[in-house]
Amino acid sequence: MPNHPPLRILFAASEAHPLIKTGGLADVAGSLPRALTGLKQQVRLVLPAYGSLLARIDKPREVAAFTVGDHAVRILATVLPGSRVTTWLVDCPALFDRPGNPYLGPDGQPWPDNALRFFRFAEAVVRIASDTAGLNWQPDIVHSHDWQTGLVSALLSRLPARPATVFTIHNLAYQGLFPWQTFEALGLPGEWWSHHALEFHGQLSFIKGGLVFADRLTTVSPTYAREIQTSEYGYGLDGLLRHRAAVLSGILNGIDVQEWNPGTDPRLAQNYNRRTLGKKAANKAALQEQLGLERRDDVLLLGMVSRLVEQKGVDILLEALDALLLRPVQLAILGSGEARFEQALQAARARQPGRIGLHIGYDETLAHRIEAGADLFLMPSRFEPCGLNQMYSMRYGTPPLVRPVGGLADTVIDATDENLAAGTATGFHCPGERGPDLLATVERALSLWHQPPAWRRLQEAGMARDFSWRHSAGEYLALYRQIA
Ligand code: ADP
Ligand code: GLC
């Protein structure tokens, strides 16, 4: 092995667990920097200083101050809790110190100035990346994520000397599209109004800043890397992605195996591991109790923790629901999202309160308890760049039912007769996108559940899989070294 000096990596994202989280991006932005630090690299994480984030940390230190456009910003330094990762917060109260969600106002609609907010954030990242922020630190690599940081690679591309850039697609469905007037108001270079740059069918596309200008593109699973090059999953960007195929790769997300460990998880009613799987039942009982479900062992408890949006196949579940409830099953659902899905689930629960447990909202403790207490985890996504919940559920001995797309296809091995015989099966693939497909797959799960030794082998196979960052962080490092 050649002896490489450590790389300096600037990691720019719009959320990172445990400081601020709306979805899986935060899990990755909170755990990959830690894994890279473990590989002896020098990582700095940069995030917007949202009000709710500032409220969670103790006395951050001001380490730099400058202006971007007509906004004064301060850089506040803290440490990502539970790690040694230095984290820089871009503090600009006019843009980021607002109640609630990083992207949405209290009305559930995107903040009207999101383009300006994330443009200024990108400009601040570029100041840090070009070592003109006064921090006296020059990265070799700038790694940015999703549309909110798309302009980082674009802006850096204009500098004569610059660090190498990597852009990771966590979800191509969110592109950061704005009208032409916004392009003009931000004062972006006129030549970028071209379909070779930021223009996308008459709109300004933030994600294209990453897709067009970054030196390397990655996405969060090998299968999704192939899918987004097709018109079915490409959202109109598949042509561009095929054009950049030589620099595009898929690296499967890892998970934080400390935080998601049934053996030590303090949020559970009862800890357990692969050898003490019998103890898992206490978590089912506690979950039934907590959600007001009938206290029964003879029903298959289906769990779901999800943003309630079309991506996640909530409508597939709703289509199957009545027929599903004719079987010996219960449901434990945690999620929030589109009002139509929240209302439909609330109405279903009102009809069958002892069979459907529902919590609309965001609740990390309950998320862990569902992973542990459910028998089967539902994730019938229409598309899924990677997905983390299916990996959490396998680790918790709760086999997942998934649609075999994206990272779900790459992580869950279907309980076919052959895979069961080989002892490799870890879950269930649902073949289609309709209610009857889901129903048939739940029936397949039910019949295996009624064979306890076979079910236990399925649980154990999932629990034995290594979903840690060990492998994938090494893949990112190898990629960085190619371009540093
Ligand atoms: P996505 O990022 O598309 O939402 P992932 O499976 O990658 O999907 O990650 C979702 C993350 O968000 C997981 O850590 C999951 O536990 C968490 N999560 C989603 N909805 C909720 C919720 N309502 N309450 C608590 N955690 C949630
Ligand atoms: C996105 C995707 C999800 C992925 C997560 C982290 O939110 O929807 O599949 O796991 O990002 O990469």
Coordinates of C-alpha atoms and ligand atoms in Angstrom, one line a residue:
M1 CA 0.0 0.0 0.0
P2 CA 1.5 3.4 -0.9
N3 CA 1.7 5.8 2.0
H4 CA -0.6 8.7 1.1
P5 CA -0.6 11.9 3.0
P6 CA -4.1 12.7 4.4
L7 CA -6.4 14.6 2.0
R8 CA -8.2 17.8 3.1
I9 CA -11.8 17.3 2.3
L10 CA -14.5 20.0 2.5
F11 CA -17.9 18.4 2.8
A12 CA -20.8 20.8 1.9
A13 CA -24.4 19.8 2.7
S14 CA -27.7 21.3 3.6
E15 CA -28.3 18.9 6.6
A16 CA -26.3 16.6 8.8
H17 CA -27.4 14.4 11.7
P18 CA -27.5 15.0 14.6
L19 CA -27.5 18.7 14.0
I20 CA -30.3 19.0 11.5
K21 CA -32.2 16.3 9.6
T22 CA -35.1 15.9 7.3
G23 CA -34.1 12.7 5.6
G24 CA -31.3 10.3 4.7
L25 CA -29.0 13.0 3.3
A26 CA -28.5 14.0 6.9
D27 CA -27.6 10.5 8.0
V28 CA -25.0 10.3 5.2
A29 CA -23.6 13.9 5.8
G30 CA -23.3 13.1 9.5
S31 CA -21.7 9.7 9.2
L32 CA -19.5 9.7 6.1
P33 CA -17.3 12.6 7.4
R34 CA -16.8 10.6 10.6
A35 CA -15.9 7.5 8.7
L36 CA -13.4 9.4 6.5
T37 CA -11.9 11.0 9.7
G38 CA -11.5 7.4 10.9
L39 CA -9.5 6.7 7.7
K40 CA -7.2 9.5 8.9
Q41 CA -8.4 12.1 6.4
Q42 CA -8.9 15.7 7.4
V43 CA -12.5 16.5 6.9
R44 CA -14.4 19.8 7.5
L45 CA -18.2 19.8 7.3
V46 CA -19.9 23.1 6.3
L47 CA -23.7 23.6 6.9
P48 CA -26.0 26.6 6.9
A49 CA -26.6 27.9 10.5
Y50 CA -30.3 27.3 10.8
G51 CA -32.0 28.7 13.9
S52 CA -33.0 25.2 15.1
L53 CA -29.4 24.0 14.6
L54 CA -27.9 26.9 16.6
A55 CA -30.3 26.1 19.4
R56 CA -28.8 22.6 19.7
I57 CA -25.2 23.6 20.2
D58 CA -23.2 25.2 22.9
K59 CA -21.4 28.4 22.3
P60 CA -20.0 28.2 18.8
R61 CA -16.9 30.2 18.1
E62 CA -16.8 32.9 15.4
V63 CA -13.7 32.0 13.2
A64 CA -14.3 34.2 10.2
A65 CA -16.5 37.0 8.8
F66 CA -16.9 38.2 5.3
T67 CA -19.6 39.3 2.9
V68 CA -21.1 37.4 0.0
G69 CA -23.1 39.7 -2.4
D70 CA -24.9 42.1 0.0
H71 CA -25.0 39.6 2.8
A72 CA -22.7 39.7 5.8
V73 CA -21.9 36.2 7.0
R74 CA -20.0 34.8 9.9
I75 CA -18.4 31.3 10.1
L76 CA -19.1 29.7 13.4
A77 CA -17.0 26.6 14.4
T78 CA -18.3 23.7 16.3
V79 CA -17.8 19.9 16.4
L80 CA -20.3 17.5 15.0
P81 CA -21.7 15.9 18.2
G82 CA -20.4 12.4 18.8
S83 CA -17.4 12.9 16.5
R84 CA -14.2 14.8 16.0
V85 CA -15.4 16.5 12.8
T86 CA -14.9 20.2 12.8
T87 CA -18.0 21.8 11.5
W88 CA -18.3 25.3 10.1
L89 CA -21.7 27.0 10.2
V90 CA -22.5 29.7 7.7
D91 CA -24.3 32.2 9.9
C92 CA -26.5 34.7 8.0
P93 CA -29.6 35.2 10.2
A94 CA -31.6 36.9 7.4
L95 CA -31.4 33.8 5.3
F96 CA -31.2 30.9 7.8
D97 CA -32.4 31.8 11.2
R98 CA -36.1 30.9 10.7
P99 CA -38.4 28.6 12.6
G100 CA -38.9 25.0 11.4
N101 CA -37.8 23.2 8.3
P102 CA -34.6 24.0 6.4
Y103 CA -36.5 24.1 3.1
L104 CA -40.1 24.7 3.8
G105 CA -42.0 27.5 5.5
P106 CA -44.8 27.0 8.0
D107 CA -47.3 26.7 5.2
G108 CA -45.5 23.6 3.9
Q109 CA -44.4 25.4 0.8
P110 CA -40.7 26.0 -0.1
W111 CA -39.3 29.2 1.3
P112 CA -39.8 31.8 -1.4
D113 CA -36.1 32.9 -1.3
N114 CA -34.6 29.4 -1.4
A115 CA -32.6 30.2 -4.6
L116 CA -31.0 33.1 -2.9
R117 CA -30.4 31.2 0.4
F118 CA -28.6 28.3 -1.2
F119 CA -26.8 30.6 -3.7
R120 CA -25.3 32.6 -0.8
F121 CA -24.5 29.4 1.0
A122 CA -22.6 28.1 -2.2
E123 CA -20.8 31.4 -2.4
A124 CA -19.7 31.1 1.2
V125 CA -18.5 27.5 0.6
V126 CA -16.5 28.8 -2.4
R127 CA -14.8 31.4 -0.2
I128 CA -13.8 28.6 2.2
A129 CA -12.8 26.3 -0.6
S130 CA -10.6 28.9 -2.2
D131 CA -9.0 29.8 1.2
T132 CA -10.2 33.4 0.9
A133 CA -12.5 33.2 4.0
G134 CA -9.7 33.8 6.5
L135 CA -9.7 30.3 7.8
N136 CA -6.2 29.5 6.6
W137 CA -7.2 26.0 5.3
Q138 CA -7.2 24.9 1.7
P139 CA -9.0 21.7 0.8
D140 CA -7.9 19.3 -1.9
I141 CA -11.4 18.1 -2.5
V142 CA -14.8 19.8 -2.3
H143 CA -17.6 17.3 -2.0
S144 CA -21.1 18.6 -2.3
H145 CA -24.5 17.0 -2.2
D146 CA -27.9 17.5 -3.9
W147 CA -29.3 20.6 -5.5
Q148 CA -28.9 22.9 -2.5
T149 CA -25.1 22.8 -3.0
G150 CA -25.1 22.3 -6.8
L151 CA -23.8 25.8 -7.5
V152 CA -20.6 25.1 -5.5
S153 CA -19.1 23.1 -8.4
A154 CA -20.3 25.6 -10.9
L155 CA -18.8 28.6 -9.1
L156 CA -15.5 26.8 -8.4
S157 CA -15.2 25.9 -12.1
R158 CA -14.5 29.6 -12.8
L159 CA -11.5 29.9 -10.5
P160 CA -8.1 29.5 -12.2
A161 CA -6.7 27.4 -9.4
R162 CA -9.2 25.3 -7.5
P163 CA -9.7 22.1 -5.5
A164 CA -11.2 19.1 -7.3
T165 CA -14.9 18.7 -7.0
V166 CA -17.2 15.8 -6.4
F167 CA -21.0 16.0 -6.5
T168 CA -23.3 13.3 -5.1
I169 CA -26.8 12.8 -6.2
H170 CA -29.0 11.7 -3.3
N171 CA -32.2 12.2 -5.1
L172 CA -32.6 13.3 -8.7
A173 CA -36.3 14.1 -8.2
Y174 CA -35.4 17.3 -6.3
Q175 CA -33.6 19.6 -8.7
G176 CA -33.9 23.1 -7.4
L177 CA -35.7 24.6 -10.4
F178 CA -36.4 28.4 -10.5
P179 CA -37.7 30.8 -13.1
W180 CA -35.4 32.8 -15.5
Q181 CA -36.0 35.9 -13.4
T182 CA -34.2 34.3 -10.5
F183 CA -31.2 33.5 -12.7
E184 CA -31.1 37.2 -13.6
A185 CA -31.7 38.4 -10.0
L186 CA -28.9 36.3 -8.7
G187 CA -26.6 37.8 -11.3
L188 CA -25.3 34.4 -12.5
P189 CA -22.9 34.6 -15.6
G190 CA -24.9 35.1 -18.8
E191 CA -23.2 32.2 -20.5
W192 CA -24.7 29.8 -18.0
W193 CA -28.1 30.4 -19.5
S194 CA -27.6 27.5 -21.9
H195 CA -28.6 23.9 -21.8
H196 CA -24.9 23.1 -21.6
A197 CA -24.9 24.8 -18.2
L198 CA -27.7 25.7 -15.8
E199 CA -30.6 26.1 -18.1
F200 CA -33.2 23.3 -18.0
H201 CA -36.2 23.6 -20.3
G202 CA -36.5 27.4 -19.7
Q203 CA -35.7 27.2 -16.0
L204 CA -32.7 27.7 -13.8
S205 CA -31.5 24.3 -12.4
F206 CA -29.3 24.2 -9.4
I207 CA -28.6 20.5 -9.6
K208 CA -27.2 21.0 -13.1
G209 CA -24.5 23.1 -11.4
G210 CA -23.2 19.9 -9.9
L211 CA -24.1 17.6 -12.8
V212 CA -22.4 19.7 -15.5
F213 CA -19.4 21.2 -13.6
A214 CA -18.2 18.7 -11.0
D215 CA -15.1 16.7 -11.8
R216 CA -16.7 13.5 -10.6
L217 CA -20.4 12.5 -10.0
T218 CA -21.5 9.9 -7.7
T219 CA -24.8 8.6 -6.6
V220 CA -25.7 6.5 -3.6
S221 CA -26.1 3.0 -5.1
P222 CA -24.8 1.2 -8.2
T223 CA -28.3 0.4 -9.4
Y224 CA -29.5 4.0 -9.1
A225 CA -26.3 5.1 -11.0
R226 CA -27.6 2.9 -14.0
E227 CA -31.3 3.8 -13.5
I228 CA -30.8 7.6 -13.7
Q229 CA -29.2 7.1 -17.2
T230 CA -32.6 5.9 -18.5
S231 CA -35.6 8.0 -19.3
E232 CA -37.8 6.2 -16.8
Y233 CA -35.7 7.4 -13.8
G234 CA -33.7 10.3 -15.3
Y235 CA -36.3 13.2 -14.9
G236 CA -35.1 14.6 -18.2
L237 CA -31.5 14.6 -17.1
D238 CA -30.7 11.1 -18.3
G239 CA -29.1 12.5 -21.5
L240 CA -26.7 14.6 -19.6
L241 CA -25.9 11.8 -17.2
R242 CA -25.2 9.4 -20.1
H243 CA -22.9 12.1 -21.5
R244 CA -21.0 12.1 -18.2
A245 CA -21.2 8.4 -17.7
A246 CA -17.4 8.1 -17.7
V247 CA -17.2 10.1 -14.5
L248 CA -20.4 8.9 -12.8
S249 CA -20.3 6.0 -10.3
G250 CA -22.6 4.5 -7.6
I251 CA -21.2 4.0 -4.1
L252 CA -23.6 2.4 -1.7
N253 CA -24.4 4.4 1.5
G254 CA -23.2 2.9 4.8
I255 CA -25.0 3.3 8.1
D256 CA -24.0 4.4 11.5
V257 CA -23.7 1.0 13.1
Q258 CA -23.2 2.5 16.6
E259 CA -26.4 4.6 16.5
W260 CA -28.3 1.8 14.9
N261 CA -27.4 -1.2 17.1
P262 CA -30.2 -3.3 18.7
G263 CA -27.7 -4.6 21.2
T264 CA -27.1 -1.2 22.8
D265 CA -29.9 1.2 21.5
P266 CA -31.0 3.1 24.6
R267 CA -34.4 3.9 22.9
L268 CA -35.6 0.3 22.9
A269 CA -37.7 -1.4 25.5
Q270 CA -35.4 -4.4 25.4
N271 CA -32.0 -4.8 23.8
Y272 CA -31.2 -7.9 21.8
N273 CA -28.7 -9.3 19.3
R274 CA -28.5 -12.2 16.8
R275 CA -28.1 -14.8 19.5
T276 CA -30.8 -13.4 21.8
L277 CA -33.4 -12.7 19.1
G278 CA -36.2 -14.1 21.3
K279 CA -36.0 -10.9 23.3
K280 CA -37.1 -8.9 20.3
A281 CA -40.7 -9.8 21.1
A282 CA -40.7 -7.4 24.1
N283 CA -40.2 -4.6 21.6
K284 CA -43.3 -5.7 19.6
A285 CA -45.4 -5.7 22.8
A286 CA -44.1 -2.2 23.8
L287 CA -44.8 -0.8 20.4
Q288 CA -48.3 -2.2 20.3
E289 CA -48.8 -0.6 23.7
Q290 CA -47.4 2.7 22.7
L291 CA -49.5 3.0 19.5
G292 CA -52.7 1.7 21.0
L293 CA -52.7 -1.5 19.0
E294 CA -54.3 -4.8 20.2
R295 CA -51.7 -6.6 22.3
R296 CA -51.3 -9.8 20.2
D297 CA -48.4 -12.1 19.2
D298 CA -50.3 -13.9 16.5
V299 CA -50.4 -11.1 14.0
L300 CA -47.6 -9.9 11.7
L301 CA -46.7 -6.4 12.7
L302 CA -45.8 -4.3 9.6
G303 CA -43.7 -1.2 10.3
M304 CA -43.1 1.8 8.1
V305 CA -41.0 5.0 8.8
S306 CA -41.1 7.3 5.9
R307 CA -41.5 10.7 4.3
L308 CA -45.1 10.4 3.1
V309 CA -44.6 11.1 -0.6
E310 CA -45.2 9.3 -3.8
Q311 CA -41.6 8.1 -4.0
K312 CA -42.1 5.9 -1.0
G313 CA -45.1 4.0 -2.4
V314 CA -47.6 5.2 0.2
D315 CA -50.3 5.1 -2.4
I316 CA -49.4 1.4 -3.1
L317 CA -49.9 0.7 0.6
L318 CA -53.2 2.6 0.6
E319 CA -54.5 0.7 -2.4
A320 CA -53.7 -2.6 -0.7
L321 CA -54.9 -1.6 2.8
D322 CA -58.5 -2.9 2.9
A323 CA -57.5 -6.3 1.6
L324 CA -54.4 -6.3 3.8
L325 CA -56.5 -5.9 6.9
L326 CA -58.4 -9.1 6.0
R327 CA -55.2 -10.9 6.9
P328 CA -53.7 -11.4 10.4
V329 CA -51.6 -8.2 10.3
Q330 CA -51.2 -4.9 12.1
L331 CA -49.5 -1.7 11.0
A332 CA -47.2 0.7 12.8
I333 CA -46.6 3.8 10.7
L334 CA -44.5 6.9 11.4
G335 CA -44.3 9.6 8.8
S336 CA -45.1 13.1 7.6
G337 CA -45.4 14.6 4.2
E338 CA -48.1 15.3 1.7
A339 CA -51.5 16.2 3.3
R340 CA -53.4 13.7 1.1
F341 CA -51.4 10.8 2.4
E342 CA -51.5 12.0 6.0
Q343 CA -55.3 12.3 5.8
A344 CA -55.9 9.0 4.1
L345 CA -53.8 7.2 6.8
Q346 CA -55.6 9.1 9.5
A347 CA -58.9 8.0 8.1
A348 CA -57.8 4.4 7.9
R349 CA -56.6 4.4 11.5
A350 CA -60.0 6.0 12.6
R351 CA -61.7 3.0 11.1
Q352 CA -59.4 0.3 12.6
P353 CA -57.6 1.8 15.6
G354 CA -56.6 -1.5 17.1
R355 CA -55.1 -2.6 13.9
I356 CA -53.3 0.5 12.6
G357 CA -51.0 2.5 14.8
L358 CA -50.1 5.9 13.3
H359 CA -48.0 8.8 14.3
I360 CA -47.9 11.7 11.9
G361 CA -44.8 13.8 12.6
Y362 CA -41.1 13.3 13.0
D363 CA -39.9 11.2 16.0
E364 CA -36.5 9.6 16.2
T365 CA -37.2 7.5 19.2
L366 CA -40.3 6.0 17.6
A367 CA -38.4 5.4 14.4
H368 CA -35.9 3.2 16.4
R369 CA -38.8 1.5 18.2
I370 CA -40.6 0.6 15.0
E371 CA -37.4 -0.8 13.5
A372 CA -37.1 -3.1 16.5
G373 CA -40.7 -3.8 17.3
A374 CA -42.1 -4.6 13.8
D375 CA -41.9 -8.1 12.3
L376 CA -41.7 -6.9 8.7
F377 CA -40.6 -3.5 7.5
L378 CA -42.4 -1.9 4.5
M379 CA -40.5 0.1 1.9
P380 CA -42.5 -0.3 -1.4
S381 CA -40.7 2.7 -3.0
R382 CA -41.3 3.5 -6.6
F383 CA -37.7 4.6 -6.8
E384 CA -35.0 4.7 -4.1
P385 CA -31.6 6.1 -4.7
C386 CA -30.2 4.1 -1.7
G387 CA -32.6 4.0 1.2
L388 CA -31.3 3.6 4.8
N389 CA -34.3 2.2 6.6
Q390 CA -34.1 -1.2 4.9
M391 CA -30.5 -1.5 6.2
Y392 CA -31.6 -0.4 9.7
S393 CA -34.4 -2.9 9.7
M394 CA -32.2 -5.8 8.6
R395 CA -29.8 -4.9 11.4
Y396 CA -32.7 -5.0 13.8
G397 CA -33.8 -8.4 12.7
T398 CA -36.9 -7.0 10.9
P399 CA -36.8 -8.3 7.3
P400 CA -37.8 -5.6 4.8
L401 CA -40.3 -5.8 2.1
V402 CA -39.0 -3.6 -0.8
R403 CA -39.6 -2.8 -4.4
P404 CA -36.3 -4.0 -6.1
V405 CA -35.2 -0.6 -7.3
G406 CA -32.0 1.5 -6.7
G407 CA -30.3 0.8 -3.4
L408 CA -33.2 -1.5 -2.3
A409 CA -32.2 -3.9 -5.1
D410 CA -28.6 -3.6 -4.1
T411 CA -29.1 -4.4 -0.4
V412 CA -32.0 -6.7 0.1
I413 CA -31.9 -10.4 -1.1
D414 CA -35.3 -11.8 -2.0
A415 CA -36.6 -14.8 -0.1
T416 CA -36.9 -17.0 -3.2
D417 CA -36.7 -20.8 -2.6
E418 CA -33.2 -20.8 -3.9
N419 CA -32.0 -17.9 -1.7
L420 CA -33.7 -19.4 1.3
A421 CA -32.1 -22.7 0.7
A422 CA -28.7 -21.0 0.4
G423 CA -29.3 -19.0 3.6
T424 CA -28.7 -15.7 1.8
A425 CA -32.2 -14.3 1.8
T426 CA -32.7 -11.1 3.9
G427 CA -36.2 -9.8 2.8
F428 CA -38.9 -9.7 0.2
H429 CA -39.0 -8.1 -3.3
C430 CA -42.4 -6.8 -4.3
P431 CA -42.5 -7.2 -8.1
G432 CA -45.0 -4.5 -9.2
E433 CA -46.3 -1.1 -8.2
R434 CA -49.9 -2.0 -7.5
G435 CA -51.8 -2.9 -4.4
P436 CA -52.2 -6.6 -5.4
D437 CA -48.4 -6.9 -5.8
L438 CA -47.9 -5.6 -2.3
L439 CA -50.6 -7.9 -0.9
A440 CA -49.2 -11.0 -2.6
T441 CA -45.7 -10.1 -1.2
V442 CA -47.1 -9.7 2.3
E443 CA -48.8 -13.1 1.9
R444 CA -45.5 -14.6 1.0
A445 CA -44.0 -13.1 4.1
L446 CA -46.8 -14.3 6.2
S447 CA -46.4 -17.9 5.1
L448 CA -42.7 -17.8 5.9
W449 CA -43.4 -16.2 9.3
H450 CA -45.5 -19.2 10.1
Q451 CA -42.4 -21.3 9.7
P452 CA -40.3 -19.9 12.7
P453 CA -37.0 -21.7 11.9
A454 CA -37.0 -20.4 8.3
W455 CA -38.1 -16.9 9.5
R456 CA -35.3 -16.9 12.0
R457 CA -32.7 -17.7 9.4
L458 CA -34.0 -14.8 7.4
Q459 CA -33.6 -12.5 10.4
E460 CA -30.2 -13.8 11.2
A461 CA -28.9 -13.4 7.6
G462 CA -29.9 -9.7 7.6
M463 CA -28.4 -9.1 11.0
A464 CA -25.1 -10.7 9.9
R465 CA -24.7 -8.3 6.9
D466 CA -22.1 -5.6 7.2
F467 CA -23.7 -2.2 6.3
S468 CA -21.1 -0.1 8.0
W469 CA -19.2 2.6 6.2
R470 CA -16.0 0.5 6.3
H471 CA -16.2 -0.4 2.6
S472 CA -17.9 2.6 1.1
A473 CA -15.8 5.2 2.8
G474 CA -12.8 3.5 1.3
E475 CA -14.4 3.8 -2.1
Y476 CA -14.9 7.5 -1.7
L477 CA -11.3 7.9 -0.6
A478 CA -10.1 6.0 -3.7
L479 CA -12.2 8.3 -5.9
Y480 CA -10.9 11.4 -4.1
R481 CA -7.3 10.2 -4.7
Q482 CA -7.9 9.8 -8.4
I483 CA -8.6 13.6 -8.7
A484 CA -6.8 15.3 -5.9
Ligands
ADP1 P1 -35.1 9.5 2.4 O1 -33.9 10.2 2.6 O2 -35.5 9.4 1.0 O3 -36.3 10.1 3.2 P2 -33.8 7.2 3.6 O4 -34.3 5.8 3.9 O5 -32.5 7.3 3.0 O6 -35.0 8.0 2.8 O7 -33.7 8.0 5.0 C1 -34.7 8.4 5.8 C2 -34.2 8.7 7.2 O8 -35.1 9.6 7.8 C3 -34.0 7.5 8.1 O9 -33.0 7.8 9.0 C4 -35.4 7.5 8.7 O10 -35.3 6.8 10.0 C5 -35.7 8.9 8.9 N1 -37.1 9.3 9.0 C6 -38.0 9.4 7.9 N2 -39.2 9.8 8.4 C7 -39.1 9.9 9.7 C8 -40.0 10.3 10.7 N3 -41.2 10.6 10.5 N4 -39.5 10.3 12.0 C9 -38.2 10.0 12.3 N5 -37.3 9.6 11.4 C10 -37.7 9.6 10.1
GLC2 C1 -32.2 10.6 -0.5 C2 -32.8 9.3 -1.1 C3 -32.5 8.0 -0.3 C4 -31.1 8.0 0.2 C5 -30.7 9.3 0.9 C6 -29.3 9.3 1.4 O1 -33.0 11.2 0.4 O2 -34.2 9.4 -1.3 O3 -32.8 6.9 -1.0 O4 -30.9 6.9 1.1 O5 -30.9 10.4 0.1 O6 -28.4 9.2 0.4

